[in-house]
Amino acid sequence: MGPGLRRGDTERGESTMSKATYSPGRAIAAHAVLIAYTVVALFPVFVIIINSFKSRKAIFGSPLSLPFGDAFSLVGYETVFKRGDFLLYFQNSLVVTVAALFFVLLFGAMAAFALSEYRFRGNTLTGLYLALGIMIPIRLGTVAILQLMVASGLANTLWALILVYTAQGLPLSIFILSEFMRTVSDDLKNAGRIDGMNEYKIFFRLVLPLVRPAMATVAVFTMIPIWNDLWFPLILAPSEATKTVTLGAQMFIGQFQTDWNGVLSALALAIVPVLVLYLIFSRQLIRGITSGAVK
Amino acid sequence: MASDDIAPVKKPFRWHILVFLLPATAVYTVVMIFPLLSTLYQAFFSQTWAFVGLGNFEQLFGDPRLSASFWNALRNNVWFFIIHMLVQNPIGILLAALLSNPRLRLRGFYRTVFFIPTILSFVIVGFVWKLILSPTWGVTSGMLKSIGLGFLFQPWLGKEEYALTTLALISNWQFIGIPMMLIYAALLSIPDEVLEAAECDGITGWSQFWKIQLPLVLPAIGIVSILTFVGNFNAFDLVYAAQGAQAGPNFSTDLLGTLLYRTFFGYQLQLGDRALGSTIAAVMFLIILAGVCIYLFGIQTRLRRYQM
């Protein structure tokens, strides 16, 4: 691992240098604010999850009580599994997210390597061209994207979404990864060249393993908006067979407005997978942000 | 291959550079840049592909009904952005400042929790809040009553005068993690020596925050602001999830994104209009471009950067 890569990882909390005077009063005040905001941040998620396990009567009678005893009921989940094809939606979301993520990481890393490793005419210009997409949202091209997908027969296929999300994710991933690739030691790459490795081997065998932490960060950043997107599934692939979980939940909720048990269970089902993934990857995400990749 | 970088005089064409760049550039160009340009181009043509010059723009701004809905959406969008700048970003900065204190316990826990709303989809966020604020369910009114403030309750999302502000605050709740994280990262990158020097001069606590830390993280605040701007001016999902494409009540929560969607795809009896949709997308493009340029040339270059 290049020495430059780890530098940002040490947070100030682990250093012993700061000797700020920090009175217990101030600490209590800080915790009071932070705990208050914790309640604000978690309250809606809490309300949905507890109520998804309750009977209809309990949902309306005492919305804030826990689902124990008489109140406990799984009727909402039964409706969701009977009426909505959530397993299929879930599978669609998974295919789209994983495939787009794969292309974003592979193509993004390749382009980032070319931009950070070689000096050639047009390097800066190519970099700027690829960075445009960080600021200009791809949605503004929706009219022509739909025409393109219809013309190429990709409308209502998962490929339409995969292609769009790949294009959408590339600019930021190239930007972040090329920053990281600049920190990989030149000596190492030159040693590889002297040993007779060609440029492709240097990229795949030497550089890619070294920037794995950065790739994980990019992966998390890319994944969240893809998984949660509503606009492109709604426009490019609204058919029953290609619905993503986000669109499926939206449609289900629209249809079953008055079936509160079903709605709450559908919401809880849509929350849990992302929540679990986030809790697994949150260290990686936070480390990526604080190590300076995005500054 | 080793000769590539060492002897730049008689280089053969370096195919590998092309191979590395091609896939990303191709996908990006075909699926993003080309459609963007094509959409801008179509703004100058009618539904039947006749060239109309600025005709679509004249129609958008001249037709009383169309221009009224455009200006309504733009006004709402500006208000939406103002609320984000006044509520989301200051609270994000405050939380980041509290978290950046090295003595604070449970920092990791708070950081993780504050980011949870950001990972939820708009569908979840829109509906969760719709349920919580619903007068039928009575969660909010019940809580207000229990602290003696029951008279304050209103069906906020259902009233024209409150709906947009309520939605903006919900969006703030959702995205507060982003300014918090970016500012937090910037605060961590301030060297300890700077803070220690300040302490030696007797500058601690809040005054240290105002006089030392805040000026040093201004560039990060600039980035947060422009990200907020771009995000707000193509927002669509939250309004769609909470209020539907009609952006009710009575279009009071209509943003440029929902207007674009309705114009392009049609709604109720109104047919979709590709030409006008492209025109609105083009206007949004110009607004976002103008904002980004103001930031890049007007603000970013003037922010003082300190070598740290």
XYZ file of C-alpha atoms in Angstrom:
603
model
C 0.000 0.000 0.000
C 1.408 3.380 -1.007
C 2.347 5.498 1.947
C 0.245 8.396 0.663
C -2.923 6.382 0.761
C -3.169 5.887 4.449
C -2.257 9.321 5.622
C -5.780 10.673 5.792
C -7.074 7.656 7.639
C -5.743 8.673 10.985
C -8.349 10.879 12.473
C -7.577 13.480 14.981
C -9.317 11.479 17.659
C -6.478 9.015 17.623
C -3.773 11.623 17.945
C -2.874 12.878 21.342
C -1.812 16.330 20.280
C -4.922 18.351 20.850
C -5.154 19.478 24.445
C -8.247 21.628 24.221
C -9.876 22.440 27.475
C -13.172 20.587 27.299
C -15.326 21.092 30.312
C -17.959 18.509 31.305
C -20.640 21.176 30.907
C -19.749 21.723 27.298
C -19.608 17.984 26.689
C -23.115 17.575 28.084
C -24.412 20.417 25.929
C -22.819 18.854 22.848
C -24.318 15.454 23.614
C -27.718 17.031 24.241
C -27.719 18.547 20.737
C -26.402 15.371 19.133
C -28.885 13.101 20.907
C -31.744 15.424 19.970
C -30.705 15.189 16.339
C -30.309 11.406 16.618
C -33.974 11.244 17.618
C -34.958 13.468 14.683
C -32.933 11.349 12.240
C -34.200 7.986 13.438
C -37.783 8.725 14.472
C -39.420 8.226 11.029
C -37.577 4.958 10.402
C -38.537 3.747 13.871
C -42.214 4.633 13.404
C -42.415 2.763 10.092
C -40.679 -0.354 11.314
C -42.647 -0.765 14.536
C -45.976 -0.096 12.837
C -45.288 -2.528 10.014
C -45.576 -5.324 12.614
C -48.912 -4.166 14.016
C -52.549 -4.891 13.365
C -54.603 -2.225 11.637
C -56.381 -1.358 14.833
C -53.135 -0.899 16.745
C -51.619 1.215 13.968
C -54.404 3.737 14.322
C -55.076 3.318 18.025
C -51.556 3.802 19.341
C -49.112 4.608 16.566
C -46.138 5.014 18.885
C -46.451 1.867 20.995
C -44.281 -1.177 20.392
C -45.753 -4.185 18.544
C -46.288 -6.571 21.459
C -49.189 -8.799 22.494
C -52.480 -8.141 20.720
C -50.982 -5.416 18.605
C -48.537 -7.750 16.846
C -49.552 -8.819 13.349
C -47.857 -9.741 10.085
C -50.876 -9.064 7.899
C -49.097 -6.213 6.097
C -46.221 -8.413 5.022
C -48.680 -11.035 3.812
C -50.369 -8.472 1.557
C -47.039 -7.303 0.171
C -45.884 -10.805 -0.708
C -49.260 -11.754 -2.190
C -49.911 -8.620 -4.214
C -46.524 -7.267 -5.201
C -43.821 -9.131 -7.022
C -41.215 -7.813 -4.648
C -38.758 -10.653 -5.142
C -38.598 -9.876 -8.849
C -38.255 -6.118 -8.210
C -35.522 -6.821 -5.732
C -33.711 -9.005 -8.225
C -34.015 -6.294 -10.929
C -32.576 -3.671 -8.614
C -29.749 -5.984 -7.705
C -28.886 -6.798 -11.330
C -28.979 -3.149 -12.390
C -26.969 -1.921 -9.415
C -24.298 -4.606 -9.542
C -23.848 -4.421 -13.319
C -23.694 -0.622 -13.396
C -21.308 -0.661 -10.454
C -19.043 -3.144 -12.233
C -18.836 -0.999 -15.365
C -18.404 2.237 -13.450
C -15.523 0.782 -11.447
C -13.802 -1.000 -14.349
C -14.175 1.704 -17.021
C -13.705 4.463 -14.476
C -10.482 2.985 -13.124
C -9.130 2.407 -16.637
C -9.812 5.991 -17.694
C -8.496 7.344 -14.397
C -5.309 5.353 -14.903
C -4.822 6.706 -18.425
C -5.367 10.271 -17.220
C -3.133 10.077 -14.159
C -0.361 7.887 -15.548
C 0.434 9.097 -19.056
C 1.273 12.456 -20.464
C -0.262 12.815 -23.878
C -1.768 15.546 -25.992
C -5.335 16.262 -24.941
C -4.946 14.802 -21.451
C -6.241 17.878 -19.605
C -8.989 18.388 -22.148
C -10.175 14.776 -21.858
C -10.131 15.109 -18.081
C -12.261 18.262 -18.226
C -14.631 16.688 -20.744
C -15.164 13.677 -18.498
C -15.599 15.915 -15.432
C -18.450 17.926 -17.025
C -20.883 15.262 -15.928
C -20.160 15.937 -12.257
C -21.949 19.269 -12.492
C -24.466 18.755 -15.306
C -27.169 16.254 -14.328
C -27.783 13.504 -16.873
C -31.537 13.908 -16.361
C -31.593 16.982 -18.560
C -30.932 14.675 -21.511
C -33.879 12.428 -20.697
C -35.865 13.330 -23.844
C -33.070 12.127 -26.118
C -32.068 9.218 -23.857
C -35.577 7.808 -24.174
C -35.445 8.246 -27.967
C -32.060 6.527 -28.028
C -33.299 3.591 -25.970
C -36.457 3.204 -28.045
C -34.470 3.388 -31.288
C -31.972 0.787 -30.120
C -34.705 -1.483 -28.780
C -33.426 -1.174 -25.225
C -36.473 0.573 -23.755
C -38.055 -1.542 -21.020
C -34.938 -3.626 -20.595
C -32.557 -3.565 -17.665
C -29.743 -2.686 -20.105
C -31.225 0.772 -20.585
C -30.861 1.433 -16.860
C -27.420 -0.159 -16.641
C -26.100 2.030 -19.474
C -27.584 5.229 -18.076
C -26.291 4.587 -14.561
C -22.857 3.680 -15.905
C -22.688 6.999 -17.756
C -24.032 8.815 -14.706
C -21.496 7.276 -12.325
C -18.386 7.572 -14.483
C -17.507 11.292 -14.102
C -17.238 11.299 -10.302
C -15.544 7.901 -10.177
C -12.896 8.953 -12.719
C -12.313 12.151 -10.777
C -11.902 10.413 -7.394
C -9.915 7.440 -8.690
C -7.425 9.540 -10.628
C -6.725 11.559 -7.488
C -5.934 8.296 -5.718
C -3.904 6.823 -8.552
C -1.554 9.776 -8.452
C -0.479 8.585 -5.007
C 0.661 5.148 -6.248
C 4.445 5.124 -6.264
C 6.160 5.562 -9.657
C 9.075 3.375 -8.558
C 6.761 0.428 -8.183
C 5.314 0.836 -11.673
C 8.740 1.377 -13.220
C 10.038 -1.718 -11.437
C 7.155 -3.612 -13.010
C 8.086 -2.231 -16.440
C 11.691 -3.281 -16.003
C 10.483 -6.765 -15.106
C 8.792 -6.845 -18.480
C 5.177 -6.246 -17.465
C 3.150 -4.502 -20.144
C 0.928 -1.529 -19.350
C -2.197 -3.662 -18.979
C -0.526 -5.934 -16.444
C 0.761 -2.929 -14.546
C -2.782 -1.604 -14.341
C -4.527 -4.838 -13.425
C -1.860 -6.476 -11.256
C -0.128 -3.523 -9.576
C -2.342 -0.457 -9.547
C -5.848 -1.875 -9.157
C -5.088 -3.827 -5.964
C -3.486 -0.723 -4.470
C -6.495 1.528 -5.037
C -8.998 -0.981 -3.695
C -9.942 1.215 -0.709
C -10.745 4.090 -3.077
C -12.753 1.738 -5.277
C -14.846 0.718 -2.281
C -15.584 4.360 -1.526
C -16.574 5.035 -5.129
C -18.711 1.896 -5.045
C -20.740 3.127 -2.075
C -21.180 6.598 -3.570
C -22.273 5.160 -6.904
C -24.549 2.536 -5.449
C -26.845 4.672 -3.293
C -28.253 6.950 -6.030
C -28.658 4.009 -8.426
C -30.549 1.875 -5.944
C -32.793 4.772 -4.942
C -33.464 6.327 -8.352
C -37.071 6.768 -9.382
C -36.776 8.953 -12.500
C -35.110 6.570 -14.960
C -36.956 3.371 -13.959
C -40.204 5.334 -14.324
C -39.279 6.621 -17.780
C -37.034 3.977 -19.342
C -38.182 0.685 -17.825
C -41.631 0.895 -16.212
C -42.803 -2.536 -17.420
C -43.796 -5.143 -14.872
C -40.801 -7.353 -15.697
C -38.195 -4.607 -15.297
C -39.497 -2.645 -12.304
C -36.889 -1.891 -9.684
C -37.617 -2.092 -5.980
C -37.918 1.694 -5.692
C -40.412 1.941 -8.541
C -42.229 -1.197 -7.379
C -42.649 0.236 -3.880
C -43.865 3.541 -5.339
C -46.457 1.769 -7.517
C -47.534 -0.542 -4.721
C -48.012 2.371 -2.361
C -49.940 4.275 -5.015
C -52.305 1.337 -5.520
C -52.788 0.407 -1.899
C -53.007 3.933 -0.438
C -55.632 2.914 2.070
C -54.145 -0.436 3.053
C -51.901 0.964 5.745
C -50.583 -2.407 6.852
C -49.430 -3.163 3.316
C -47.937 0.290 2.784
C -46.006 0.251 6.042
C -44.670 -3.250 5.378
C -43.639 -2.324 1.833
C -41.780 0.684 3.232
C -40.076 -1.405 5.906
C -39.044 -3.956 3.276
C -37.567 -1.197 1.128
C -35.662 0.286 4.080
C -34.081 -2.838 5.532
C -31.773 -3.973 2.690
C -30.242 -0.505 2.242
C -29.916 -0.081 5.971
C -28.079 -3.388 6.394
C -25.752 -2.636 3.464
C -25.069 0.809 4.848
C -24.250 -0.464 8.323
C -21.825 -2.962 6.801
C -20.122 -0.382 4.588
C -20.456 2.749 6.708
C -16.885 2.598 7.989
C -15.643 2.410 4.439
C -17.873 5.260 3.321
C -16.872 7.550 6.137
C -13.200 6.697 5.793
C -13.410 7.457 2.086
C -14.959 10.857 2.692
C -12.653 11.851 5.491
C -9.501 10.649 3.748
C -9.901 13.556 1.413
C -11.043 11.909 -1.776
C -13.935 14.271 -2.175
C -12.490 17.511 -0.952
C 7.138 -0.794 -23.231
C 9.528 0.586 -20.653
C 10.808 2.997 -23.283
C 7.480 4.817 -23.314
C 8.180 7.167 -20.501
C 11.934 7.168 -20.559
C 12.652 8.037 -24.166
C 9.963 10.407 -25.355
C 11.725 11.166 -28.662
C 10.810 8.275 -30.928
C 7.589 7.045 -29.404
C 5.348 4.627 -31.251
C 1.633 5.274 -30.957
C 0.639 4.228 -27.486
C -2.414 2.127 -28.129
C -2.891 1.255 -24.498
C -3.857 4.838 -23.661
C -6.659 4.592 -26.188
C -7.735 1.201 -24.864
C -7.849 2.548 -21.305
C -9.820 5.641 -22.243
C -12.166 4.247 -24.854
C -14.858 2.346 -22.879
C -15.521 5.152 -20.379
C -15.416 7.892 -23.003
C -17.654 5.932 -25.384
C -20.392 5.151 -22.846
C -20.242 8.652 -21.420
C -20.408 10.287 -24.844
C -23.169 8.102 -26.273
C -25.440 7.887 -23.233
C -24.841 11.249 -21.593
C -23.229 13.952 -23.735
C -24.949 13.089 -27.004
C -28.456 12.996 -25.474
C -27.784 16.247 -23.627
C -26.765 17.984 -26.851
C -29.600 16.344 -28.759
C -32.121 17.560 -26.178
C -30.762 21.098 -26.447
C -30.948 20.807 -30.259
C -34.551 19.592 -30.176
C -35.545 22.704 -28.283
C -35.274 24.510 -31.628
C -37.656 22.167 -33.454
C -41.399 21.678 -33.335
C -43.170 18.433 -32.498
C -43.192 17.632 -36.220
C -39.471 18.298 -36.617
C -39.829 21.632 -38.360
C -37.141 24.110 -37.427
C -38.761 26.865 -35.406
C -35.746 28.783 -34.136
C -36.615 30.310 -30.799
C -40.296 29.582 -31.345
C -40.526 27.082 -28.486
C -38.937 29.543 -26.113
C -41.330 32.258 -27.279
C -44.194 29.871 -26.638
C -42.881 28.917 -23.208
C -42.444 32.505 -22.092
C -45.236 34.069 -24.166
C -48.183 31.752 -23.646
C -49.883 32.984 -20.475
C -50.719 29.538 -19.092
C -47.324 28.021 -19.894
C -45.303 30.965 -18.683
C -47.351 31.116 -15.495
C -46.542 27.499 -14.705
C -42.884 27.978 -15.632
C -42.440 31.026 -13.395
C -44.356 29.284 -10.635
C -41.995 26.304 -10.819
C -38.926 28.522 -10.949
C -40.098 30.591 -7.984
C -40.801 27.429 -6.003
C -37.401 26.064 -6.954
C -35.654 29.214 -5.739
C -37.518 29.025 -2.423
C -36.656 25.315 -2.188
C -32.974 26.215 -2.628
C -33.128 29.080 -0.109
C -34.551 26.769 2.575
C -31.733 24.302 1.928
C -29.139 27.028 2.277
C -30.728 28.476 5.430
C -31.613 25.256 7.235
C -29.807 22.211 5.875
C -26.326 23.647 5.460
C -26.082 25.576 8.771
C -27.353 22.564 10.735
C -24.930 20.359 8.799
C -22.071 22.693 9.714
C -23.153 22.767 13.369
C -23.279 18.971 13.584
C -19.911 18.682 11.857
C -18.390 21.202 14.260
C -19.698 19.280 17.273
C -18.472 15.976 15.840
C -15.028 17.265 14.983
C -14.157 17.677 18.650
C -11.569 14.963 19.336
C -12.705 14.527 22.943
C -16.272 13.706 22.032
C -17.380 10.179 22.817
C -19.593 8.154 20.478
C -18.508 10.156 17.442
C -18.709 7.150 15.160
C -22.218 6.352 16.330
C -23.540 9.868 15.693
C -21.871 10.073 12.281
C -23.413 6.780 11.204
C -26.876 7.709 12.439
C -26.936 11.207 10.907
C -26.184 9.747 7.505
C -28.982 7.151 7.600
C -31.716 9.406 6.116
C -29.406 10.161 3.185
C -29.250 6.530 2.111
C -33.045 6.090 2.052
C -34.864 6.384 -1.246
C -37.171 9.296 -2.013
C -40.092 6.900 -2.114
C -39.491 5.923 1.480
C -38.756 9.448 2.659
C -41.751 10.950 0.871
C -44.154 8.389 2.230
C -42.758 8.162 5.725
C -43.228 11.873 6.226
C -46.573 11.899 4.504
C -47.764 9.285 6.989
C -46.209 10.992 9.994
C -47.699 14.381 9.095
C -51.037 12.897 8.107
C -53.994 14.266 10.058
C -55.720 10.874 9.630
C -53.042 9.002 11.490
C -52.422 11.710 14.005
C -48.845 10.945 15.033
C -47.726 14.548 14.823
C -50.885 16.074 16.189
C -50.816 13.543 19.042
C -47.241 14.453 19.943
C -47.975 18.174 19.770
C -51.037 17.720 21.967
C -49.056 15.804 24.571
C -46.806 18.838 25.101
C -49.728 21.232 25.030
C -49.113 22.592 21.539
C -51.930 20.770 19.778
C -53.329 24.028 18.404
C -50.219 24.400 16.217
C -51.028 21.353 14.120
C -51.964 21.848 10.490
C -52.121 19.372 7.611
C -48.901 20.951 6.370
C -48.470 18.937 3.191
C -52.064 19.564 2.188
C -52.110 23.347 2.490
C -50.922 25.511 -0.368
C -49.141 27.977 1.845
C -47.118 25.382 3.786
C -46.645 22.431 1.441
C -43.512 23.614 -0.368
C -41.699 24.679 2.793
C -42.646 21.397 4.461
C -41.268 19.424 1.506
C -38.077 21.477 1.553
C -37.637 20.715 5.255
C -38.206 17.012 4.594
C -35.542 17.185 1.899
C -33.258 18.922 4.431
C -33.854 16.090 6.866
C -32.927 13.606 4.170
C -29.750 15.236 2.890
C -28.226 16.814 5.974
C -25.640 14.000 5.984
C -23.902 15.375 2.910
C -22.954 18.866 4.160
C -22.189 17.316 7.539
C -19.735 14.807 6.089
C -18.001 17.192 3.694
C -17.557 19.911 6.313
C -16.505 17.315 8.871
C -13.802 16.059 6.496
C -12.612 19.625 5.933
C -12.527 20.318 9.687
C -10.444 17.187 10.275
C -7.895 18.323 7.723
C -7.062 21.470 9.713
C -3.641 20.782 11.232
C -3.471 20.479 15.006
C -0.728 23.097 15.175
C -3.120 25.770 13.938
C -5.642 24.958 16.646
C -2.956 24.707 19.306
C -1.569 28.084 18.308
C -5.064 29.507 18.644
C -5.379 27.983 22.096
C -2.062 29.517 23.136
C -3.536 32.865 22.154
C -6.547 32.121 24.296
C -8.953 31.525 21.418
C -11.073 28.512 22.354
C -14.563 27.126 22.008
C -17.028 29.074 19.888
C -14.670 31.913 19.122
C -12.151 29.375 17.870
C -14.846 27.963 15.621
C -15.866 31.362 14.239
C -12.402 32.859 13.896
C -10.234 29.894 12.920
C -12.145 26.850 11.759
C -14.980 28.436 9.799
C -12.731 30.611 7.589
C -10.542 27.573 6.914
C -13.454 25.424 5.722
C -15.052 28.102 3.510
C -13.945 26.315 0.312
C -15.757 23.172 1.487
C -18.847 25.265 2.249
C -18.601 26.614 -1.299
C -18.594 23.076 -2.694
C -21.547 22.139 -0.501
C -23.460 25.183 -1.770
C -22.923 24.411 -5.442
C -23.807 20.743 -4.915
C -26.988 21.872 -3.165
C -27.769 24.218 -6.049
C -27.321 21.581 -8.766
C -29.239 19.003 -6.735
C -32.141 21.358 -6.006
C -32.541 22.618 -9.546
C -33.039 19.144 -10.944
C -34.986 17.780 -7.986
C -38.033 15.745 -8.903
C -38.269 12.517 -6.949
C -39.321 13.794 -3.526
C -42.180 15.883 -4.906
C -43.253 13.014 -7.152
C -43.162 10.517 -4.287
C -44.967 12.710 -1.769
C -47.369 14.789 -3.883
C -47.485 13.028 -7.269
C -46.660 14.442 -10.706
C -49.345 17.100 -10.216
C -47.220 18.629 -7.455
C -50.276 19.514 -5.431
C -52.002 21.153 -3.764
C -52.743 23.321 -6.787
C -49.146 23.134 -8.145
C -47.815 24.809 -5.021
C -44.940 22.288 -4.824
C -44.177 22.253 -8.549
C -40.447 22.353 -9.264
C -38.704 22.580 -12.637
C -38.141 18.811 -12.543
C -41.826 17.972 -12.085
C -42.801 20.560 -14.699
C -40.373 18.929 -17.153
C -41.833 15.511 -16.399
C -45.436 16.638 -16.894
C -44.649 18.587 -20.037
C -42.675 15.790 -21.664
C -44.960 12.913 -20.677
C -48.273 14.656 -20.379
C -50.735 14.265 -17.558
C -54.460 13.750 -17.340
C -55.891 15.110 -20.613
C -52.787 17.044 -21.602
C -50.658 15.177 -24.162
C -46.922 14.947 -23.771
C -44.926 17.490 -25.755
C -41.396 16.510 -26.737
C -40.483 19.922 -28.109
C -41.616 21.859 -25.065
C -40.050 19.238 -22.787
C -36.714 19.774 -24.520
C -37.191 23.522 -24.220
C -37.715 23.308 -20.464
C -34.698 20.984 -20.168
C -32.674 23.556 -22.125
C -33.750 26.357 -19.786
C -32.852 24.198 -16.771
C -29.496 23.503 -18.391
C -28.855 27.234 -18.758
C -29.879 27.908 -15.139
C -27.584 25.190 -13.796
C -24.753 26.240 -16.101
C -25.129 29.848 -14.955
C -25.021 28.758 -11.314
C -21.947 26.589 -11.848
C -20.173 29.416 -13.733
C -20.986 31.946 -11.013
C -19.530 29.514 -8.508
C -16.415 28.617 -10.519
C -15.490 32.110 -11.667
C -17.156 34.384 -9.152
C -16.915 32.579 -5.839
C -14.332 29.834 -5.964
C -11.523 32.030 -7.250
C -12.206 34.618 -4.572
C -12.296 32.240 -1.647
C -9.019 32.497 0.123
C -7.261 29.182 0.373
C -4.736 28.496 3.044
C -1.835 26.125 2.611
C -2.270 23.607 5.369
